[in-house]
Amino acid sequence: MNQSFIYSNYHVHSDFCDGHNSLKEMAEAALKENIKSLGFSSHALQSFATEWHLKPERYDEYAEEIRKLKKEYADRMDIYLGFEADYLKGYVLPDMANFSRWSPDYLIGAVHFVPAERGCFEADASVKDFPDDIQKAGCKDTKEAVSLYFETEREMLKKCSFTILAHPDLIRKQNSKEMRFDQKESWYIEEVKSTVREIKKAGVCVEINTGGIARGYLEEPYPSPYFLELLHQENIPVMINTDAHRTEHIAFWYDKARQYALNAGYSELALIKEGRLTFQKI
């Protein structure tokens, strides 16, 4: 592996949303792990919020605190302002134009909420609650829910302008305790292939997200090995993010994720430099 590799992480939460630590504490933890390029990405639902989103009245404060940290750490680490912006069909779009007031360095587009016939369900809802949640939302079975998830993600890719696609197969969390859908079945493979085609058209970077492992749901990152191999075949750029919600996860599974990328055929990973994507050898 590249001995002069620059460690980066752009999917980082704090107590501005559902994280357990302050921005400053996360920055200090990153420094201790030799991370040289750090981006904060609070959950953002724009004028709306759940208990795990940045509150609309705190956006200015959040942006200002990060700008202060940029100056404070300028000689030790690059710090960037970002948002993990949710797509909620008909209500909010993870689009740079909608966040222009805060001049973010990047935007992560994410699908957590999936609309169905009678309402929305959450792709990463409690594994225990998921069957009831999708039934209440109007899905006849898990296959329909999974297909709706990928359909929603493809809609976001078509309609929005953002930098990084978050956890592209987040719905895999629902397979963590028992197999509720078979990722080797033809319908699932076609959903992944169709999504890869839309990712390619959108021109976004995809994250290798280790958060599901850190929180005990998965044994492999998002996306799956097969999904990642397809991304590589299409020359779609990837980066490693840990989706950290606490200091101890700031560099979780990082070097293993580098090997994971190598195994899929990648030789380079993306990082942000002065607001633009650049690349380095793994």
PDB file of C-alpha atoms in Angstrom:
ATOM      1  CA  MET A   1       0.000   0.000   0.000  1.00  0.00           C
ATOM      2  CA  ASN A   2       0.943   3.658  -0.460  1.00  0.00           C
ATOM      3  CA  GLN A   3       3.181   4.604   2.484  1.00  0.00           C
ATOM      4  CA  SER A   4       2.428   8.327   2.047  1.00  0.00           C
ATOM      5  CA  PHE A   5      -1.334   7.777   1.904  1.00  0.00           C
ATOM      6  CA  ILE A   6      -3.371  10.754   3.156  1.00  0.00           C
ATOM      7  CA  TYR A   7      -6.123   9.602   5.486  1.00  0.00           C
ATOM      8  CA  SER A   8      -9.428  11.399   4.944  1.00  0.00           C
ATOM      9  CA  ASN A   9     -13.008  11.138   6.189  1.00  0.00           C
ATOM     10  CA  TYR A  10     -15.929  13.236   4.974  1.00  0.00           C
ATOM     11  CA  HIS A  11     -18.866  11.418   6.566  1.00  0.00           C
ATOM     12  CA  VAL A  12     -18.639  12.581  10.170  1.00  0.00           C
ATOM     13  CA  HIS A  13     -21.440  13.485  12.558  1.00  0.00           C
ATOM     14  CA  SER A  14     -21.427  15.484  15.777  1.00  0.00           C
ATOM     15  CA  ASP A  15     -23.816  16.529  18.505  1.00  0.00           C
ATOM     16  CA  PHE A  16     -25.291  19.048  16.079  1.00  0.00           C
ATOM     17  CA  CYS A  17     -27.342  16.073  14.848  1.00  0.00           C
ATOM     18  CA  ASP A  18     -27.238  12.498  16.176  1.00  0.00           C
ATOM     19  CA  GLY A  19     -23.538  12.277  16.977  1.00  0.00           C
ATOM     20  CA  HIS A  20     -22.270  11.729  20.509  1.00  0.00           C
ATOM     21  CA  ASN A  21     -19.385  14.218  20.482  1.00  0.00           C
ATOM     22  CA  SER A  22     -18.745  17.858  19.655  1.00  0.00           C
ATOM     23  CA  LEU A  23     -17.154  19.037  16.409  1.00  0.00           C
ATOM     24  CA  LYS A  24     -13.982  19.856  18.341  1.00  0.00           C
ATOM     25  CA  GLU A  25     -13.840  16.397  19.929  1.00  0.00           C
ATOM     26  CA  MET A  26     -14.259  14.735  16.546  1.00  0.00           C
ATOM     27  CA  ALA A  27     -11.492  16.907  15.090  1.00  0.00           C
ATOM     28  CA  GLU A  28      -9.149  15.975  17.941  1.00  0.00           C
ATOM     29  CA  ALA A  29      -9.934  12.288  17.466  1.00  0.00           C
ATOM     30  CA  ALA A  30      -9.195  12.619  13.751  1.00  0.00           C
ATOM     31  CA  LEU A  31      -5.816  14.191  14.462  1.00  0.00           C
ATOM     32  CA  LYS A  32      -4.896  11.327  16.787  1.00  0.00           C
ATOM     33  CA  GLU A  33      -5.692   8.878  13.977  1.00  0.00           C
ATOM     34  CA  ASN A  34      -3.507  10.812  11.521  1.00  0.00           C
ATOM     35  CA  ILE A  35      -6.461  11.991   9.432  1.00  0.00           C
ATOM     36  CA  LYS A  36      -5.295  14.998   7.416  1.00  0.00           C
ATOM     37  CA  SER A  37      -8.507  15.811   5.535  1.00  0.00           C
ATOM     38  CA  LEU A  38     -11.726  15.918   7.568  1.00  0.00           C
ATOM     39  CA  GLY A  39     -15.236  16.870   6.560  1.00  0.00           C
ATOM     40  CA  PHE A  40     -18.289  17.281   8.760  1.00  0.00           C
ATOM     41  CA  SER A  41     -21.617  16.139   7.323  1.00  0.00           C
ATOM     42  CA  SER A  42     -24.535  16.739   9.642  1.00  0.00           C
ATOM     43  CA  HIS A  43     -27.830  15.071   8.722  1.00  0.00           C
ATOM     44  CA  ALA A  44     -29.810  17.721   6.853  1.00  0.00           C
ATOM     45  CA  LEU A  45     -33.498  17.783   5.944  1.00  0.00           C
ATOM     46  CA  GLN A  46     -33.443  21.512   5.137  1.00  0.00           C
ATOM     47  CA  SER A  47     -36.574  23.200   6.525  1.00  0.00           C
ATOM     48  CA  PHE A  48     -37.634  19.939   8.215  1.00  0.00           C
ATOM     49  CA  ALA A  49     -35.984  17.834  10.914  1.00  0.00           C
ATOM     50  CA  THR A  50     -36.405  14.601  12.817  1.00  0.00           C
ATOM     51  CA  GLU A  51     -34.725  13.952  16.157  1.00  0.00           C
ATOM     52  CA  TRP A  52     -31.567  12.912  14.287  1.00  0.00           C
ATOM     53  CA  HIS A  53     -31.291  15.869  11.905  1.00  0.00           C
ATOM     54  CA  LEU A  54     -29.634  19.251  12.236  1.00  0.00           C
ATOM     55  CA  LYS A  55     -32.338  21.666  13.381  1.00  0.00           C
ATOM     56  CA  PRO A  56     -33.138  24.340  10.762  1.00  0.00           C
ATOM     57  CA  GLU A  57     -32.425  27.161  13.213  1.00  0.00           C
ATOM     58  CA  ARG A  58     -28.892  25.829  13.836  1.00  0.00           C
ATOM     59  CA  TYR A  59     -27.551  25.698  10.259  1.00  0.00           C
ATOM     60  CA  ASP A  60     -25.802  29.072  10.574  1.00  0.00           C
ATOM     61  CA  GLU A  61     -24.242  28.113  13.914  1.00  0.00           C
ATOM     62  CA  TYR A  62     -23.070  24.769  12.509  1.00  0.00           C
ATOM     63  CA  ALA A  63     -21.414  26.383   9.490  1.00  0.00           C
ATOM     64  CA  GLU A  64     -19.768  29.069  11.606  1.00  0.00           C
ATOM     65  CA  GLU A  65     -18.346  26.552  14.108  1.00  0.00           C
ATOM     66  CA  ILE A  66     -16.789  24.550  11.282  1.00  0.00           C
ATOM     67  CA  ARG A  67     -15.261  27.672   9.739  1.00  0.00           C
ATOM     68  CA  LYS A  68     -13.684  28.472  13.109  1.00  0.00           C
ATOM     69  CA  LEU A  69     -12.225  24.952  13.275  1.00  0.00           C
ATOM     70  CA  LYS A  70     -10.864  25.344   9.726  1.00  0.00           C
ATOM     71  CA  LYS A  71      -8.780  28.287  10.914  1.00  0.00           C
ATOM     72  CA  GLU A  72      -7.790  26.680  14.208  1.00  0.00           C
ATOM     73  CA  TYR A  73      -6.500  23.483  12.583  1.00  0.00           C
ATOM     74  CA  ALA A  74      -5.214  24.999   9.336  1.00  0.00           C
ATOM     75  CA  ASP A  75      -1.587  24.041   9.997  1.00  0.00           C
ATOM     76  CA  ARG A  76      -2.426  20.473  11.047  1.00  0.00           C
ATOM     77  CA  MET A  77      -5.446  19.274   9.076  1.00  0.00           C
ATOM     78  CA  ASP A  78      -7.772  20.403   6.292  1.00  0.00           C
ATOM     79  CA  ILE A  79     -11.331  20.758   7.558  1.00  0.00           C
ATOM     80  CA  TYR A  80     -14.351  20.990   5.274  1.00  0.00           C
ATOM     81  CA  LEU A  81     -17.993  21.965   5.659  1.00  0.00           C
ATOM     82  CA  GLY A  82     -20.501  19.463   4.344  1.00  0.00           C
ATOM     83  CA  PHE A  83     -23.998  18.104   4.867  1.00  0.00           C
ATOM     84  CA  GLU A  84     -25.469  14.629   4.557  1.00  0.00           C
ATOM     85  CA  ALA A  85     -28.558  15.828   2.768  1.00  0.00           C
ATOM     86  CA  ASP A  86     -31.621  13.614   2.612  1.00  0.00           C
ATOM     87  CA  TYR A  87     -33.738  13.082  -0.462  1.00  0.00           C
ATOM     88  CA  LEU A  88     -37.426  13.143   0.384  1.00  0.00           C
ATOM     89  CA  LYS A  89     -39.499  12.904  -2.760  1.00  0.00           C
ATOM     90  CA  GLY A  90     -41.705  15.932  -3.273  1.00  0.00           C
ATOM     91  CA  TYR A  91     -40.226  17.819  -0.317  1.00  0.00           C
ATOM     92  CA  VAL A  92     -36.433  18.128  -0.160  1.00  0.00           C
ATOM     93  CA  LEU A  93     -33.588  17.634  -2.628  1.00  0.00           C
ATOM     94  CA  PRO A  94     -29.892  17.154  -1.810  1.00  0.00           C
ATOM     95  CA  ASP A  95     -28.827  19.793  -4.298  1.00  0.00           C
ATOM     96  CA  MET A  96     -25.985  22.309  -3.984  1.00  0.00           C
ATOM     97  CA  ALA A  97     -28.345  25.128  -4.996  1.00  0.00           C
ATOM     98  CA  ASN A  98     -30.469  24.481  -1.895  1.00  0.00           C
ATOM     99  CA  PHE A  99     -27.444  24.847   0.393  1.00  0.00           C
ATOM    100  CA  SER A 100     -25.801  27.845  -1.291  1.00  0.00           C
ATOM    101  CA  ARG A 101     -26.422  30.114   1.714  1.00  0.00           C
ATOM    102  CA  TRP A 102     -23.797  28.146   3.684  1.00  0.00           C
ATOM    103  CA  SER A 103     -21.335  27.596   0.790  1.00  0.00           C
ATOM    104  CA  PRO A 104     -20.552  23.963   1.637  1.00  0.00           C
ATOM    105  CA  ASP A 105     -17.375  22.400   0.316  1.00  0.00           C
ATOM    106  CA  TYR A 106     -19.314  19.267  -0.617  1.00  0.00           C
ATOM    107  CA  LEU A 107     -22.670  17.580  -0.264  1.00  0.00           C
ATOM    108  CA  ILE A 108     -23.472  13.938   0.474  1.00  0.00           C
ATOM    109  CA  GLY A 109     -26.725  12.751  -1.083  1.00  0.00           C
ATOM    110  CA  ALA A 110     -28.578  10.145   0.974  1.00  0.00           C
ATOM    111  CA  VAL A 111     -31.740   8.069   0.864  1.00  0.00           C
ATOM    112  CA  HIS A 112     -33.075   7.114   4.283  1.00  0.00           C
ATOM    113  CA  PHE A 113     -36.790   7.695   3.669  1.00  0.00           C
ATOM    114  CA  VAL A 114     -38.538   5.600   1.027  1.00  0.00           C
ATOM    115  CA  PRO A 115     -42.054   6.525  -0.145  1.00  0.00           C
ATOM    116  CA  ALA A 116     -44.541   3.695  -0.631  1.00  0.00           C
ATOM    117  CA  GLU A 117     -48.290   3.510  -1.276  1.00  0.00           C
ATOM    118  CA  ARG A 118     -49.448   4.593   2.201  1.00  0.00           C
ATOM    119  CA  GLY A 119     -46.433   6.462   3.539  1.00  0.00           C
ATOM    120  CA  CYS A 120     -42.676   6.312   4.022  1.00  0.00           C
ATOM    121  CA  PHE A 121     -40.482   3.726   5.651  1.00  0.00           C
ATOM    122  CA  GLU A 122     -36.846   4.121   6.711  1.00  0.00           C
ATOM    123  CA  ALA A 123     -34.292   2.001   4.864  1.00  0.00           C
ATOM    124  CA  ASP A 124     -32.140   1.735   7.982  1.00  0.00           C
ATOM    125  CA  ALA A 125     -34.964   1.381  10.470  1.00  0.00           C
ATOM    126  CA  SER A 126     -34.599  -1.008  13.366  1.00  0.00           C
ATOM    127  CA  VAL A 127     -34.203  -4.517  11.966  1.00  0.00           C
ATOM    128  CA  LYS A 128     -36.845  -5.668  14.430  1.00  0.00           C
ATOM    129  CA  ASP A 129     -39.373  -3.021  13.343  1.00  0.00           C
ATOM    130  CA  PHE A 130     -38.733  -3.111   9.594  1.00  0.00           C
ATOM    131  CA  PRO A 131     -41.343  -5.773   8.638  1.00  0.00           C
ATOM    132  CA  ASP A 132     -44.109  -3.845  10.391  1.00  0.00           C
ATOM    133  CA  ASP A 133     -42.858  -0.522   9.034  1.00  0.00           C
ATOM    134  CA  ILE A 134     -42.955  -1.592   5.394  1.00  0.00           C
ATOM    135  CA  GLN A 135     -46.369  -3.203   5.837  1.00  0.00           C
ATOM    136  CA  LYS A 136     -47.779   0.012   7.327  1.00  0.00           C
ATOM    137  CA  ALA A 137     -46.258   1.963   4.418  1.00  0.00           C
ATOM    138  CA  GLY A 138     -48.112  -0.259   1.976  1.00  0.00           C
ATOM    139  CA  CYS A 139     -45.452  -2.664   0.703  1.00  0.00           C
ATOM    140  CA  LYS A 140     -46.720  -6.157   0.004  1.00  0.00           C
ATOM    141  CA  ASP A 141     -43.331  -7.749   0.788  1.00  0.00           C
ATOM    142  CA  THR A 142     -39.632  -7.109   1.361  1.00  0.00           C
ATOM    143  CA  LYS A 143     -38.812  -7.417  -2.338  1.00  0.00           C
ATOM    144  CA  GLU A 144     -41.110  -4.505  -3.121  1.00  0.00           C
ATOM    145  CA  ALA A 145     -39.556  -2.426  -0.317  1.00  0.00           C
ATOM    146  CA  VAL A 146     -36.018  -3.111  -1.524  1.00  0.00           C
ATOM    147  CA  SER A 147     -36.952  -2.265  -5.116  1.00  0.00           C
ATOM    148  CA  LEU A 148     -38.573   0.988  -3.970  1.00  0.00           C
ATOM    149  CA  TYR A 149     -35.399   1.863  -2.072  1.00  0.00           C
ATOM    150  CA  PHE A 150     -33.220   1.551  -5.180  1.00  0.00           C
ATOM    151  CA  GLU A 151     -35.835   3.298  -7.330  1.00  0.00           C
ATOM    152  CA  THR A 152     -35.778   6.246  -4.906  1.00  0.00           C
ATOM    153  CA  GLU A 153     -31.997   6.366  -4.985  1.00  0.00           C
ATOM    154  CA  ARG A 154     -32.019   6.444  -8.779  1.00  0.00           C
ATOM    155  CA  GLU A 155     -34.556   9.286  -8.705  1.00  0.00           C
ATOM    156  CA  MET A 156     -32.240  11.268  -6.447  1.00  0.00           C
ATOM    157  CA  LEU A 157     -29.298  10.662  -8.770  1.00  0.00           C
ATOM    158  CA  LYS A 158     -31.322  11.916 -11.749  1.00  0.00           C
ATOM    159  CA  LYS A 159     -32.754  15.017 -10.083  1.00  0.00           C
ATOM    160  CA  CYS A 160     -30.048  16.335  -7.736  1.00  0.00           C
ATOM    161  CA  SER A 161     -26.564  17.808  -7.783  1.00  0.00           C
ATOM    162  CA  PHE A 162     -24.259  16.585  -5.020  1.00  0.00           C
ATOM    163  CA  THR A 163     -20.697  15.334  -4.564  1.00  0.00           C
ATOM    164  CA  ILE A 164     -20.823  11.975  -2.783  1.00  0.00           C
ATOM    165  CA  LEU A 165     -23.416   9.194  -2.748  1.00  0.00           C
ATOM    166  CA  ALA A 166     -23.970   7.879   0.787  1.00  0.00           C
ATOM    167  CA  HIS A 167     -24.120   4.154   1.622  1.00  0.00           C
ATOM    168  CA  PRO A 168     -25.551   3.123  -1.775  1.00  0.00           C
ATOM    169  CA  ASP A 169     -27.038  -0.178  -0.561  1.00  0.00           C
ATOM    170  CA  LEU A 170     -28.096   0.901   2.923  1.00  0.00           C
ATOM    171  CA  ILE A 171     -31.069  -1.451   2.682  1.00  0.00           C
ATOM    172  CA  ARG A 172     -28.603  -4.333   3.279  1.00  0.00           C
ATOM    173  CA  LYS A 173     -28.855  -3.502   6.963  1.00  0.00           C
ATOM    174  CA  GLN A 174     -32.177  -5.380   6.914  1.00  0.00           C
ATOM    175  CA  ASN A 175     -30.311  -8.605   6.113  1.00  0.00           C
ATOM    176  CA  SER A 176     -28.100  -8.317   9.182  1.00  0.00           C
ATOM    177  CA  LYS A 177     -30.032 -10.676  11.496  1.00  0.00           C
ATOM    178  CA  GLU A 178     -31.710 -12.946   8.961  1.00  0.00           C
ATOM    179  CA  MET A 179     -31.844 -13.169   5.168  1.00  0.00           C
ATOM    180  CA  ARG A 180     -34.910 -11.177   4.212  1.00  0.00           C
ATOM    181  CA  PHE A 181     -33.871 -10.925   0.564  1.00  0.00           C
ATOM    182  CA  ASP A 182     -31.301 -12.782  -1.507  1.00  0.00           C
ATOM    183  CA  GLN A 183     -28.678 -10.505  -3.015  1.00  0.00           C
ATOM    184  CA  LYS A 184     -27.853 -13.201  -5.567  1.00  0.00           C
ATOM    185  CA  GLU A 185     -31.333 -13.295  -7.085  1.00  0.00           C
ATOM    186  CA  SER A 186     -31.712 -11.811 -10.561  1.00  0.00           C
ATOM    187  CA  TRP A 187     -34.133  -9.058  -9.540  1.00  0.00           C
ATOM    188  CA  TYR A 188     -31.721  -7.744  -6.897  1.00  0.00           C
ATOM    189  CA  ILE A 189     -28.748  -7.900  -9.255  1.00  0.00           C
ATOM    190  CA  GLU A 190     -30.717  -5.903 -11.817  1.00  0.00           C
ATOM    191  CA  GLU A 191     -31.580  -3.259  -9.201  1.00  0.00           C
ATOM    192  CA  VAL A 192     -27.870  -2.860  -8.424  1.00  0.00           C
ATOM    193  CA  LYS A 193     -26.895  -2.737 -12.103  1.00  0.00           C
ATOM    194  CA  SER A 194     -29.550  -0.115 -12.855  1.00  0.00           C
ATOM    195  CA  THR A 195     -28.359   1.961  -9.908  1.00  0.00           C
ATOM    196  CA  VAL A 196     -24.732   1.763 -11.059  1.00  0.00           C
ATOM    197  CA  ARG A 197     -25.810   3.057 -14.471  1.00  0.00           C
ATOM    198  CA  GLU A 198     -27.479   6.080 -12.855  1.00  0.00           C
ATOM    199  CA  ILE A 199     -24.437   6.706 -10.647  1.00  0.00           C
ATOM    200  CA  LYS A 200     -22.289   6.769 -13.763  1.00  0.00           C
ATOM    201  CA  LYS A 201     -24.607   9.276 -15.466  1.00  0.00           C
ATOM    202  CA  ALA A 202     -24.725  11.495 -12.377  1.00  0.00           C
ATOM    203  CA  GLY A 203     -20.922  11.698 -12.167  1.00  0.00           C
ATOM    204  CA  VAL A 204     -20.789  11.445  -8.376  1.00  0.00           C
ATOM    205  CA  CYS A 205     -18.246   9.790  -6.115  1.00  0.00           C
ATOM    206  CA  VAL A 206     -19.409   6.794  -4.058  1.00  0.00           C
ATOM    207  CA  GLU A 207     -18.326   6.199  -0.497  1.00  0.00           C
ATOM    208  CA  ILE A 208     -17.070   2.938   0.951  1.00  0.00           C
ATOM    209  CA  ASN A 209     -18.893   3.340   4.239  1.00  0.00           C
ATOM    210  CA  THR A 210     -17.718   1.343   7.277  1.00  0.00           C
ATOM    211  CA  GLY A 211     -20.435   2.613   9.632  1.00  0.00           C
ATOM    212  CA  GLY A 212     -22.581  -0.511   9.448  1.00  0.00           C
ATOM    213  CA  ILE A 213     -19.657  -2.584  10.700  1.00  0.00           C
ATOM    214  CA  ALA A 214     -18.872  -0.122  13.504  1.00  0.00           C
ATOM    215  CA  ARG A 215     -22.457  -0.312  14.747  1.00  0.00           C
ATOM    216  CA  GLY A 216     -22.557  -4.108  14.574  1.00  0.00           C
ATOM    217  CA  TYR A 217     -25.015  -4.545  11.688  1.00  0.00           C
ATOM    218  CA  LEU A 218     -22.718  -5.800   8.963  1.00  0.00           C
ATOM    219  CA  GLU A 219     -19.464  -7.633   8.403  1.00  0.00           C
ATOM    220  CA  GLU A 220     -18.644  -5.756   5.185  1.00  0.00           C
ATOM    221  CA  PRO A 221     -18.995  -2.075   4.226  1.00  0.00           C
ATOM    222  CA  TYR A 222     -21.556  -0.397   2.031  1.00  0.00           C
ATOM    223  CA  PRO A 223     -21.486  -1.096  -0.882  1.00  0.00           C
ATOM    224  CA  SER A 224     -21.240  -4.891  -1.119  1.00  0.00           C
ATOM    225  CA  PRO A 225     -18.238  -6.464  -2.889  1.00  0.00           C
ATOM    226  CA  TYR A 226     -20.316  -7.145  -6.003  1.00  0.00           C
ATOM    227  CA  PHE A 227     -21.692  -3.589  -6.081  1.00  0.00           C
ATOM    228  CA  LEU A 228     -18.165  -2.197  -5.648  1.00  0.00           C
ATOM    229  CA  GLU A 229     -16.807  -4.350  -8.465  1.00  0.00           C
ATOM    230  CA  LEU A 230     -19.499  -2.992 -10.791  1.00  0.00           C
ATOM    231  CA  LEU A 231     -18.577   0.556  -9.783  1.00  0.00           C
ATOM    232  CA  HIS A 232     -14.956  -0.174 -10.639  1.00  0.00           C
ATOM    233  CA  GLN A 233     -15.909  -1.626 -14.016  1.00  0.00           C
ATOM    234  CA  GLU A 234     -17.611   1.698 -14.802  1.00  0.00           C
ATOM    235  CA  ASN A 235     -14.612   3.745 -13.565  1.00  0.00           C
ATOM    236  CA  ILE A 236     -16.760   5.402 -10.897  1.00  0.00           C
ATOM    237  CA  PRO A 237     -14.605   7.065  -8.222  1.00  0.00           C
ATOM    238  CA  VAL A 238     -14.809   5.956  -4.598  1.00  0.00           C
ATOM    239  CA  MET A 239     -13.554   7.195  -1.243  1.00  0.00           C
ATOM    240  CA  ILE A 240     -13.464   5.761   2.267  1.00  0.00           C
ATOM    241  CA  ASN A 241     -15.732   7.278   4.928  1.00  0.00           C
ATOM    242  CA  THR A 242     -16.542   5.881   8.343  1.00  0.00           C
ATOM    243  CA  ASP A 243     -19.926   7.546   8.982  1.00  0.00           C
ATOM    244  CA  ALA A 244     -18.619   8.245  12.483  1.00  0.00           C
ATOM    245  CA  HIS A 245     -21.102   9.232  15.180  1.00  0.00           C
ATOM    246  CA  ARG A 246     -18.584   8.997  18.025  1.00  0.00           C
ATOM    247  CA  THR A 247     -14.851   9.624  18.407  1.00  0.00           C
ATOM    248  CA  GLU A 248     -13.854   5.955  18.598  1.00  0.00           C
ATOM    249  CA  HIS A 249     -15.234   5.340  15.102  1.00  0.00           C
ATOM    250  CA  ILE A 250     -13.433   8.182  13.340  1.00  0.00           C
ATOM    251  CA  ALA A 251     -11.028   5.798  11.567  1.00  0.00           C
ATOM    252  CA  PHE A 252     -12.928   2.542  12.045  1.00  0.00           C
ATOM    253  CA  TRP A 253     -11.924  -0.332   9.698  1.00  0.00           C
ATOM    254  CA  TYR A 254     -10.022   2.184   7.540  1.00  0.00           C
ATOM    255  CA  ASP A 255      -7.025   0.150   6.387  1.00  0.00           C
ATOM    256  CA  LYS A 256      -9.256  -2.875   5.865  1.00  0.00           C
ATOM    257  CA  ALA A 257     -11.433  -0.674   3.653  1.00  0.00           C
ATOM    258  CA  ARG A 258      -8.350   0.238   1.601  1.00  0.00           C
ATOM    259  CA  GLN A 259      -7.781  -3.477   1.014  1.00  0.00           C
ATOM    260  CA  TYR A 260     -11.501  -3.891   0.251  1.00  0.00           C
ATOM    261  CA  ALA A 261     -11.124  -1.311  -2.533  1.00  0.00           C
ATOM    262  CA  LEU A 262      -8.009  -3.031  -3.844  1.00  0.00           C
ATOM    263  CA  ASN A 263      -9.847  -6.361  -3.909  1.00  0.00           C
ATOM    264  CA  ALA A 264     -12.519  -4.796  -6.129  1.00  0.00           C
ATOM    265  CA  GLY A 265      -9.866  -3.639  -8.591  1.00  0.00           C
ATOM    266  CA  TYR A 266      -9.353  -0.042  -7.493  1.00  0.00           C
ATOM    267  CA  SER A 267      -5.855   1.444  -7.388  1.00  0.00           C
ATOM    268  CA  GLU A 268      -6.860   4.997  -6.370  1.00  0.00           C
ATOM    269  CA  LEU A 269      -9.187   6.637  -3.873  1.00  0.00           C
ATOM    270  CA  ALA A 270     -10.732  10.097  -3.991  1.00  0.00           C
ATOM    271  CA  LEU A 271     -10.226  12.861  -1.474  1.00  0.00           C
ATOM    272  CA  ILE A 272     -11.231  16.518  -1.354  1.00  0.00           C
ATOM    273  CA  LYS A 273      -8.660  19.235  -1.879  1.00  0.00           C
ATOM    274  CA  GLU A 274      -9.693  22.883  -1.954  1.00  0.00           C
ATOM    275  CA  GLY A 275     -13.276  21.931  -2.678  1.00  0.00           C
ATOM    276  CA  ARG A 276     -12.495  19.553  -5.537  1.00  0.00           C
ATOM    277  CA  LEU A 277     -12.048  15.811  -5.869  1.00  0.00           C
ATOM    278  CA  THR A 278      -8.496  14.636  -6.336  1.00  0.00           C
ATOM    279  CA  PHE A 279      -7.010  11.138  -6.270  1.00  0.00           C
ATOM    280  CA  GLN A 280      -4.232   9.212  -4.588  1.00  0.00           C
ATOM    281  CA  LYS A 281      -2.817   5.706  -4.822  1.00  0.00           C
ATOM    282  CA  ILE A 282      -4.201   3.274  -2.283  1.00  0.00           C
TER     283      ILE A 282
END
